Each structure stands twice: as structure tokens, then as C-alpha cells.
Coordinates of C-alpha atoms and ligand atoms in Angstrom, one line a residue:
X1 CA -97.2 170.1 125.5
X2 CA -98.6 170.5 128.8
X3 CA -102.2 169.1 129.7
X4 CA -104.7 171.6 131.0
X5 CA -104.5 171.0 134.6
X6 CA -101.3 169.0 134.3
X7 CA -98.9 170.1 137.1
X8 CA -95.1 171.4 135.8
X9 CA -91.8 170.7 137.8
X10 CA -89.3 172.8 137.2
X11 CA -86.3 170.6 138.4
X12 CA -82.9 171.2 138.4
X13 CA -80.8 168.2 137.7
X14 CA -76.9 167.5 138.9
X15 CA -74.4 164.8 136.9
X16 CA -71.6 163.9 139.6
X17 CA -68.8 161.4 138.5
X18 CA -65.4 161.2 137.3
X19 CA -63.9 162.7 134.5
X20 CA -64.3 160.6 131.0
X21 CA -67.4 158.3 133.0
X22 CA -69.9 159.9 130.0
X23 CA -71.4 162.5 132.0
X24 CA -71.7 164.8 128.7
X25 CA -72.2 161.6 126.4
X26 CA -75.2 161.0 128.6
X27 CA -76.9 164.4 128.3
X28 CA -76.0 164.9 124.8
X29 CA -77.9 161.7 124.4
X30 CA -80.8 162.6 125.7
X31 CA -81.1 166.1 124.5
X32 CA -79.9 165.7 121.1
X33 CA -80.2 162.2 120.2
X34 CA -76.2 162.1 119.6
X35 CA -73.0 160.7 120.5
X36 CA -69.4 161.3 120.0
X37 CA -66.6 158.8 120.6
X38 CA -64.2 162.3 121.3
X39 CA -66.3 163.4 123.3
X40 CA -64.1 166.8 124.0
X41 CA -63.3 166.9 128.1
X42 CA -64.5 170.6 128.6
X43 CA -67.0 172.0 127.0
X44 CA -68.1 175.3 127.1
X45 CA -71.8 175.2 127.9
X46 CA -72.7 173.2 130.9
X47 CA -76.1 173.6 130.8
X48 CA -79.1 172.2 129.4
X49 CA -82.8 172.1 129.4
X50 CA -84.8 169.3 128.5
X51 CA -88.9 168.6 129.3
X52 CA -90.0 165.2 129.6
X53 CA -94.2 165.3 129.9
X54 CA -95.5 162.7 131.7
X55 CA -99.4 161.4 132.3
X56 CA -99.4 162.8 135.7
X57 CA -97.0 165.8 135.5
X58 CA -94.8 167.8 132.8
X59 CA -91.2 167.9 133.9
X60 CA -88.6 170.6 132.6
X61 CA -85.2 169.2 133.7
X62 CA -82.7 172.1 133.9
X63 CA -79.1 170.2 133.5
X64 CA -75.9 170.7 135.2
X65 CA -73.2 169.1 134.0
X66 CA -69.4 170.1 134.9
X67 CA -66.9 171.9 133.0
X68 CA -64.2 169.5 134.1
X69 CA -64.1 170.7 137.4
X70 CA -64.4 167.0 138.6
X71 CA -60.5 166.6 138.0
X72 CA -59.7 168.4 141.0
X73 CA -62.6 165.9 143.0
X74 CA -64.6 168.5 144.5
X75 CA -67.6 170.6 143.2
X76 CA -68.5 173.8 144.4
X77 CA -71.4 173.6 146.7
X78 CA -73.3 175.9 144.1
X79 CA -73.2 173.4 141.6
X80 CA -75.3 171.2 144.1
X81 CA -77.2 173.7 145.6
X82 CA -81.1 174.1 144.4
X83 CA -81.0 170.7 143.0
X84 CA -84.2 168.0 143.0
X85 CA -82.5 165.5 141.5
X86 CA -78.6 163.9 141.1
X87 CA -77.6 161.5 138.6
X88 CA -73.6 160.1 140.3
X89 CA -72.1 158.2 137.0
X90 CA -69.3 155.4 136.9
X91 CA -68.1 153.4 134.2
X92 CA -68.6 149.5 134.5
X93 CA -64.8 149.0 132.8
X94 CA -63.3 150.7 135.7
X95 CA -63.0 150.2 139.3
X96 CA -62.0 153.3 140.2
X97 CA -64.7 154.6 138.6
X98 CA -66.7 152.9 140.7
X99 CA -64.9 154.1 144.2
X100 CA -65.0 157.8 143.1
X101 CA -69.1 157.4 142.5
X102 CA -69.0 156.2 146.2
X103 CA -67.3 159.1 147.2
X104 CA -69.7 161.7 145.2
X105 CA -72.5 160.1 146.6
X106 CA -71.2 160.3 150.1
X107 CA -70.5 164.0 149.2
X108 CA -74.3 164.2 147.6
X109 CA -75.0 163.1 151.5
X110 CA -73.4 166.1 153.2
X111 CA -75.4 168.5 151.5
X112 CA -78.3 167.1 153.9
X113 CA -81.6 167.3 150.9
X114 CA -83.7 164.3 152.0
X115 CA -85.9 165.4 149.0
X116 CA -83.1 164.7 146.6
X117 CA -83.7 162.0 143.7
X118 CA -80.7 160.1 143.1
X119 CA -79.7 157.9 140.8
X120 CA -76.5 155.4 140.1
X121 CA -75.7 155.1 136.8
X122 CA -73.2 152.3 135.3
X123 CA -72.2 153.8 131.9
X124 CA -70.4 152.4 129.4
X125 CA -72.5 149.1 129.3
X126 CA -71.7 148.3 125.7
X127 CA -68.0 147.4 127.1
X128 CA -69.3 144.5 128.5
X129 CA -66.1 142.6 127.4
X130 CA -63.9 145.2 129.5
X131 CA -66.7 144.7 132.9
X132 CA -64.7 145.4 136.3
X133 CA -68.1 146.5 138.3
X134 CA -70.7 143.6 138.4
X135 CA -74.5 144.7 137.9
X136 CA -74.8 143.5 141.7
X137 CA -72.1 145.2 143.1
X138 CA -73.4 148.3 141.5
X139 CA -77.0 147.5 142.7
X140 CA -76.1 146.5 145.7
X141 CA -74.4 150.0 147.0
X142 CA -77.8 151.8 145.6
X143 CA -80.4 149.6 147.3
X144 CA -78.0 151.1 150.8
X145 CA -78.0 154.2 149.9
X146 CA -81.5 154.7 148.9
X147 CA -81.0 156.0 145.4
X148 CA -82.1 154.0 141.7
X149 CA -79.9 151.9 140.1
X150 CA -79.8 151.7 136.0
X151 CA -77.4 150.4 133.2
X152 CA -76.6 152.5 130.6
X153 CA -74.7 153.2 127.5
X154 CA -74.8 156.6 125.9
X155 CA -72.9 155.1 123.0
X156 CA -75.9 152.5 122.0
X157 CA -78.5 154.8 123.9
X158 CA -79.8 151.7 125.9
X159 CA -81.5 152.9 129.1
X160 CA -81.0 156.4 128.3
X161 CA -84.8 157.5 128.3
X162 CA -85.5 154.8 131.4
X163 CA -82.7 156.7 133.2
X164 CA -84.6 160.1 132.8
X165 CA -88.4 159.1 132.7
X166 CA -87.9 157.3 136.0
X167 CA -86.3 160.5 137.9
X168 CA -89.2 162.3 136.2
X169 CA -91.5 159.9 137.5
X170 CA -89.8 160.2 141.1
X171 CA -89.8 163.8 141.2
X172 CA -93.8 164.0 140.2
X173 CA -94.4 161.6 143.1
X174 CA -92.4 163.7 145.5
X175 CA -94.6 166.7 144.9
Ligands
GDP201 P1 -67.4 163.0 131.1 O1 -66.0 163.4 131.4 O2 -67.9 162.2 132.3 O3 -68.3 164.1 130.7 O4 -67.3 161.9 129.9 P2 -67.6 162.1 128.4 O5 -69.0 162.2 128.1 O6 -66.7 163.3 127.9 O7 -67.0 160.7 127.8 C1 -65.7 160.3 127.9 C2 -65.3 159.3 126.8 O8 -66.1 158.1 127.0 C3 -65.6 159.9 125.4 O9 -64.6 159.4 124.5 C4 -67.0 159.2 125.1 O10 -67.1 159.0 123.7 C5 -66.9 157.9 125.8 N1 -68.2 157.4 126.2 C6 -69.2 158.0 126.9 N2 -70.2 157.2 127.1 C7 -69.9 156.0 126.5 C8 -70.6 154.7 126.5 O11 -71.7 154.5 126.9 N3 -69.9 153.7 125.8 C9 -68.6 153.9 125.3 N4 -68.1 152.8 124.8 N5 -68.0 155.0 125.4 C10 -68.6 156.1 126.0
MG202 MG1 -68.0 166.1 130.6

């Protein structure tokens, strides 16, 4: 519930990344509180809404998350377009994970939104046993490129709420 007086963001949110990174796991995490280990590539709906209230602002996320369209490694710029905030994804048990997030975030750059909130997200942090990415490496390319770096795992749900209350956080100081 909104405060009296408490501003609300309306904010539309992005997931970039490639295919089978948790993109879906992610949101369904933190909209439902669930998690499915066959997780089914496409689904239908690829939109969500979510409101996170916060002491200094109220923040309804509207979620975009792809159909599958990341396959072909290109989104249409529509998907982008409109958006506050962009959450790029990349599993920590594979390196070419890890290029392809480099890639979506240079792609995030292109669309020229010096406002945008961005986020790099190393999913999958439960596989710890089957790590290719090092924390560092994946902090490392963040701090450069100006965007937040967090660990997650949609599987165990660590980080999960950090990962959202801190874009809502960054979006109710950019306003
Ligand atoms: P998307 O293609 O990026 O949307 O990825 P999905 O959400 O469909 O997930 C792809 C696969 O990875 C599914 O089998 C998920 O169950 C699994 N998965 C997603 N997140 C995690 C995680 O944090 N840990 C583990 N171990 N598996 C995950
Ligand atoms: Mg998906």
C-alpha cells in the first residue's frame, strides 16, 4: 500500500541474456515465490507486474521478459524501448554466458538512455561446483560499465529480493 504523499514509479523493466541463463526462473521467483527445474523455453505470457513499496517511494515494476526471441541474438528495439530499468543475465557455469551478457549490454548501450538502471546478474549461483565466471570477473565488467553487480540463484532464491529492491531503490533516487 502506498503512503499518503509517497511518490509511485511506474517503471518498466527489461531481462536481456541468453537463452536457458534463468531469465524466467528469475521473474517467476520474484513474482510468485516459485521455481521450476523445466523451466519450459517459451512461454506464452511475457509480461508481469510486480510493486515493491519502499520508505521513500512505491515502485510498480512492469516486466519484460522474452518469448525466446533471444535465440536469434537480437531483440526488437520495442522490447527495449520505454524502459527505466535492464536486468542483462548470465550464468556463472558458462563462459559463453558470460560473453553474450557483454554483448547485450553493449547493445543496451546503443539505445543511448543515460537514465537507464542496469544491472548484471550472475545466475545460477548454487552451481558453484560447475563456476566458469569468477565473482571478480563478473564485478569487474560492471564497475566499467556503470551498471550493479549481484549473485543470484532463482533455484535457492538467494539475492533475489536484493536484486529487485536495489533497482527499486535506484530508480526512486533517479526521480
Ligand atoms: P531463460 O531462457 O533465460 O528464461 O531461462 P529459464 O528461466 O527458462 O531457465 C533455464 C533452465 O535453468 C531451467 O531448467 C531452470 O530450471 C534452470 N535455472 C534457472 N535459474 C537457475 C538457478 O538459479 N540455478 C539452477 N541450478 N538452475 C536454474
Ligand atoms: Mg525465458
Amino acid at each position: 500500500m502506498a503512503k499518503p504523499g509517497n511518490k509511485i514509479i511506474q517503471a518498466k523493466l527489461v531481462l536481456l541474456g541468453d537463452m536457458g541463463t534463468g531469465k524466467t526462473s528469475l521473474v517467476l521467483r520474484f513474482v510468485k515465490g516459485q521455481f521450476f527445474d523445466h523451466q519450459e523455453p517459451t512461454i506464452g505470457a511475457a509480461f508481469f507486474t510486480q510493486i515493491l513499496s519502499l520508505a521513500e517511494a512505491t515502485v510498480k515494476f512492469d516486466i519484460w521478459d522474452t518469448a525466446g526471441q533471444e535465440r536469434y541474438h537480437s531483440l526488437a528495439p520495442m522490447y527495449y524501448r520505454g524502459a527505466a530499468a535492464a536486468v542483462v543475465v548470465y550464468d556463472i557455469s558458462s563462459t559463453d554466458t558470460f560473453t553474450r551478457a557483454k554483448k547485450w549490454v553493449q547493445e543496451l548501450q546503443r539505445q543511448g538512455n543515460q537514465n537507464l538502471v542496469m544491472a548484471l546478474v550472475a545466475n545460477k549461483s548454487d552451481l558453484d561446483a560447475k563456476r566458469e565466471i569468477e565473482t571478480e570477473e563478473g564485478e569487474q565488467f560492471s564497475q566499467e560499465n556503470g551498471m550493479f553487480f549481484i549473485e543470484t540463484s532463482a533455484k535457492t532464491a538467494q539475492n533475489i529480493n536484493e536484486l529487485f529492491f536495489e533497482i527499486a531503490k535506484r530508480l526512486a533516487r533517479a526521480i
